[in-house]
XYZ file of C-alpha atoms in Angstrom:
286
model
C 15.209 42.016 20.530
C 15.064 44.858 18.025
C 16.820 42.443 15.781
C 14.234 39.800 16.086
C 11.519 42.827 15.154
C 13.417 43.780 12.212
C 13.838 40.212 10.994
C 9.808 39.997 11.369
C 9.201 43.257 10.176
C 11.578 42.215 6.941
C 9.941 38.814 6.620
C 6.128 40.369 7.104
C 7.161 43.191 4.380
C 8.304 40.510 1.973
C 5.230 38.306 2.147
C 3.103 41.347 1.658
C 5.252 42.527 -1.449
C 4.889 38.855 -2.816
C 1.190 38.613 -2.221
C 0.723 41.892 -3.960
C 2.962 40.993 -6.642
C 1.087 37.769 -7.301
C -2.367 39.278 -7.311
C -1.377 41.900 -9.731
C 0.563 39.580 -11.979
C -2.747 37.018 -11.790
C -4.916 40.229 -12.670
C -3.112 41.806 -15.445
C 0.368 40.673 -15.875
C 1.947 38.918 -19.144
C 2.120 35.141 -19.170
C 5.879 35.464 -19.084
C 5.208 37.381 -15.761
C 2.979 34.986 -14.618
C 5.392 32.085 -15.024
C 8.196 33.917 -13.231
C 6.066 34.531 -10.231
C 5.271 31.126 -10.367
C 8.367 29.806 -10.195
C 9.180 32.356 -7.245
C 6.191 31.276 -5.765
C 7.352 27.556 -5.982
C 10.606 28.137 -4.405
C 8.886 30.208 -1.734
C 6.857 27.044 -0.825
C 3.648 28.306 -2.408
C 2.518 25.257 -4.189
C -0.980 26.404 -4.565
C -0.129 29.503 -5.798
C 2.235 28.113 -8.313
C -0.221 25.945 -9.291
C -2.894 28.320 -10.080
C -0.586 30.411 -12.164
C 0.862 27.299 -14.030
C -2.672 26.314 -14.870
C -3.490 29.659 -16.438
C -0.264 29.694 -18.661
C 0.592 26.154 -19.762
C -1.579 26.134 -22.584
C -0.380 29.228 -24.311
C 3.352 27.600 -23.714
C 2.713 25.029 -25.517
C 5.064 24.458 -28.821
C 7.327 27.413 -26.869
C 10.726 26.364 -25.040
C 8.784 27.072 -21.539
C 6.293 24.209 -22.299
C 8.291 21.398 -21.051
C 9.328 22.850 -17.970
C 6.011 24.598 -16.787
C 4.088 20.914 -17.129
C 6.854 19.366 -15.283
C 6.759 22.519 -12.805
C 3.074 22.229 -12.511
C 2.750 18.400 -11.641
C 5.787 19.162 -8.805
C 3.450 22.079 -7.482
C 0.334 19.980 -7.311
C 2.140 17.101 -5.703
C 3.915 19.191 -2.938
C 0.499 20.913 -2.093
C -0.677 17.073 -1.894
C -3.012 17.289 -4.636
C -2.153 13.643 -5.755
C -4.685 13.170 -8.195
C -3.919 16.123 -10.070
C -0.090 15.548 -9.842
C -0.253 12.072 -11.306
C -2.464 13.179 -14.209
C 0.386 16.024 -14.867
C 3.304 13.689 -14.494
C 2.016 11.223 -16.649
C 0.893 13.943 -19.272
C 4.414 15.151 -19.102
C 6.048 11.840 -19.920
C 3.928 10.757 -22.480
C 4.253 14.382 -24.173
C 8.003 13.919 -23.394
C 9.227 10.300 -23.438
C 12.880 11.413 -23.770
C 12.369 14.909 -21.457
C 14.748 16.088 -19.081
C 12.150 15.403 -16.377
C 11.005 12.010 -17.916
C 12.603 9.473 -14.994
C 11.583 11.806 -12.466
C 7.881 12.159 -13.774
C 7.645 8.627 -13.740
C 8.948 7.922 -10.205
C 6.365 10.698 -8.915
C 3.606 8.835 -11.246
C 4.156 5.781 -8.743
C 4.601 8.286 -5.485
C 1.090 9.936 -6.324
C -0.547 6.722 -6.139
C 1.281 5.837 -3.161
C 0.376 8.811 -1.316
C -3.360 7.766 -2.417
C -3.317 4.301 -1.004
C -5.806 3.601 1.716
C -5.554 1.902 5.327
C -5.304 -1.842 5.101
C -8.862 -2.872 5.821
C -9.810 -0.719 2.788
C -9.780 -1.904 -0.898
C -6.328 -2.323 -1.754
C -6.713 -1.885 -5.725
C -5.057 1.596 -5.693
C -2.310 -0.198 -3.811
C -1.911 -2.924 -6.516
C -1.702 -0.140 -8.967
C 0.801 1.874 -7.173
C 2.943 -1.293 -6.850
C 2.746 -1.901 -10.550
C 3.667 1.410 -11.733
C 6.801 1.196 -9.285
C 7.682 -1.818 -10.704
C 7.135 -0.153 -14.316
C 9.621 2.496 -13.351
C 12.392 0.107 -12.079
C 11.906 -1.583 -15.455
C 12.307 1.429 -17.473
C 15.490 2.881 -15.173
C 17.320 -0.045 -13.386
C 20.163 2.431 -12.491
C 18.037 5.076 -11.209
C 19.255 7.366 -8.073
C 15.683 7.001 -7.058
C 15.729 3.004 -7.040
C 16.077 2.513 -3.581
C 13.146 4.772 -2.743
C 10.876 2.497 -5.259
C 11.814 -0.566 -3.831
C 11.379 0.439 -0.447
C 7.853 2.011 -1.204
C 7.046 -1.230 -2.945
C 8.096 -2.888 0.125
C 5.807 -1.049 2.405
C 3.058 -1.461 0.055
C 3.382 -5.004 -0.167
C 3.185 -5.178 3.852
C -0.348 -3.440 3.415
C -1.362 -6.024 0.697
C -0.182 -8.791 3.216
C -1.976 -7.059 6.062
C -4.804 -6.920 3.991
C -4.883 -10.535 3.332
C -4.280 -11.316 7.218
C -7.465 -9.247 8.021
C -9.323 -11.286 5.459
C -8.328 -14.081 6.717
C -9.305 -13.507 9.976
C -12.671 -12.278 9.370
C -13.264 -15.653 7.714
C -12.285 -17.355 10.506
C -13.957 -15.062 13.424
C -17.168 -15.678 11.181
C -16.548 -19.542 11.863
C -19.807 -21.652 11.617
C -21.893 -18.806 10.131
C -22.965 -19.873 6.613
C -24.545 -16.302 5.786
C -22.127 -15.299 3.431
C -21.059 -18.956 2.136
C -21.944 -20.047 -1.444
C -21.803 -23.528 -3.383
C -21.350 -25.505 -0.029
C -18.299 -23.085 1.137
C -17.208 -23.016 4.496
C -15.575 -19.665 6.426
C -13.021 -22.073 8.166
C -11.865 -23.396 4.785
C -11.687 -20.020 3.386
C -9.546 -18.727 6.183
C -6.911 -21.357 5.511
C -7.127 -20.711 1.513
C -6.535 -17.269 2.260
C -3.727 -17.593 4.628
C -1.950 -20.265 2.787
C -2.089 -17.921 -0.447
C -0.960 -15.125 1.591
C 2.237 -17.371 2.629
C 2.825 -18.570 -0.837
C 2.707 -14.951 -2.563
C 4.442 -13.244 0.417
C 6.939 -15.466 1.850
C 8.935 -13.369 3.753
C 6.232 -11.384 5.306
C 6.512 -10.510 9.145
C 3.256 -12.031 9.471
C 3.988 -15.314 8.334
C 3.663 -16.738 11.978
C 0.478 -14.911 12.498
C -0.942 -16.732 9.298
C 0.613 -20.037 10.508
C -1.263 -19.923 13.710
C -4.481 -18.726 12.256
C -4.307 -21.711 9.853
C -3.575 -24.152 12.758
C -6.971 -22.706 14.447
C -8.959 -22.988 11.512
C -8.007 -26.649 10.785
C -8.663 -27.137 14.525
C -12.495 -25.758 14.611
C -12.852 -27.055 11.046
C -11.980 -30.729 12.241
C -13.775 -30.420 15.511
C -17.028 -29.771 13.889
C -16.746 -31.727 10.957
C -19.052 -34.444 10.082
C -18.046 -38.275 10.759
C -17.246 -38.791 7.703
C -14.608 -35.940 7.308
C -13.375 -35.743 10.679
C -10.363 -38.263 10.676
C -8.830 -36.354 7.624
C -9.371 -33.013 9.182
C -8.442 -34.127 12.623
C -4.918 -35.609 11.000
C -4.357 -32.352 8.921
C -4.844 -30.143 12.087
C -2.028 -32.314 13.893
C 0.074 -32.468 10.653
C -0.219 -28.286 10.969
C 0.743 -28.453 14.634
C 3.974 -30.051 13.831
C 4.602 -27.947 10.625
C 4.253 -24.978 13.131
C 6.647 -26.446 15.786
C 9.121 -27.082 12.841
C 9.031 -23.161 11.798
C 8.854 -21.341 14.837
C 10.294 -23.377 17.661
C 10.521 -20.471 20.131
C 7.173 -18.732 19.415
C 5.542 -17.235 22.162
C 2.245 -18.870 20.970
C 3.343 -22.240 21.982
C 1.475 -22.579 25.002
C -1.743 -21.992 22.870
C -0.562 -24.220 19.923
C 0.202 -27.075 22.440
C -3.193 -26.548 23.982
C -4.663 -26.947 20.613
C -2.680 -30.051 20.170
C -3.599 -32.048 23.329
C -7.403 -31.226 22.412
C -6.477 -33.005 19.083
C -4.815 -36.053 20.263
C -8.099 -37.653 21.837
C -10.026 -37.361 18.592
C -7.671 -39.064 16.441
C -8.729 -42.530 18.124
C -12.378 -41.330 17.833
C -12.360 -40.290 14.685
C -10.949 -43.117 13.534
C -13.455 -45.292 15.253
C -16.108 -42.979 13.758
C -14.588 -43.556 10.257
C -14.613 -47.332 11.074
C -18.263 -47.403 11.965
C -19.415 -45.633 9.040
C -17.341 -48.081 7.043
C -18.863 -50.901 8.663
C -22.387 -49.881 7.933
C -22.173 -49.127 4.294
């Protein structure tokens, strides 16, 4: 117990000393002293404190031996303080100022990582996610043998998963809107929009884990589109839905959705003859 109290006392004393030293240096210390305390603060995990000190000295260090290191340390301090907007700007300023600098590779990587940490949840606009993917790809192109390569690739895969999820949510929204035409323009149709969105997602991300979800959504949308179509388009759309059914079975023969898929097919089969008959009737009246 005495040992524990002694350690706690020393830790508290060190923190108090550090805090007093920080305050003193911030108020009246030289730029060199502030820089040293900034590095100490960073090493101790006091990233906000380090950021404040570095912001104060960085302009004065321009053109000196400390200029490059202080700018990178400022960027890392902001990043570790989770101030990602500022961090991204500082890292970008670093590699633009020092394209062949000691920390240029890391700066490129952390610009992308800063954007990565700013990306929103999948249901929101994904502009920042696309930007982050682009930055990671730029990093990989610039440093193909980097030790940070795997981290960058893993981040891209994760961001792509978010983009795919966004596409799925968009396609699902179109499907849920169904026959509602208030959001459609130029004769558009929500079921068609669902189908196109899902098909494009499968084409853009062929290895996504949501591939089956997209395929099932396409099948359902084609079924509903067919059953609600005008007579002149029903035969073609019923056949398209049946083709989609067989395509689903071929690609996902052990799907947990087989009962639902078969139920859709059973509803489609009787409509083939009806749609053909209706089509023939329409042709005969012309």
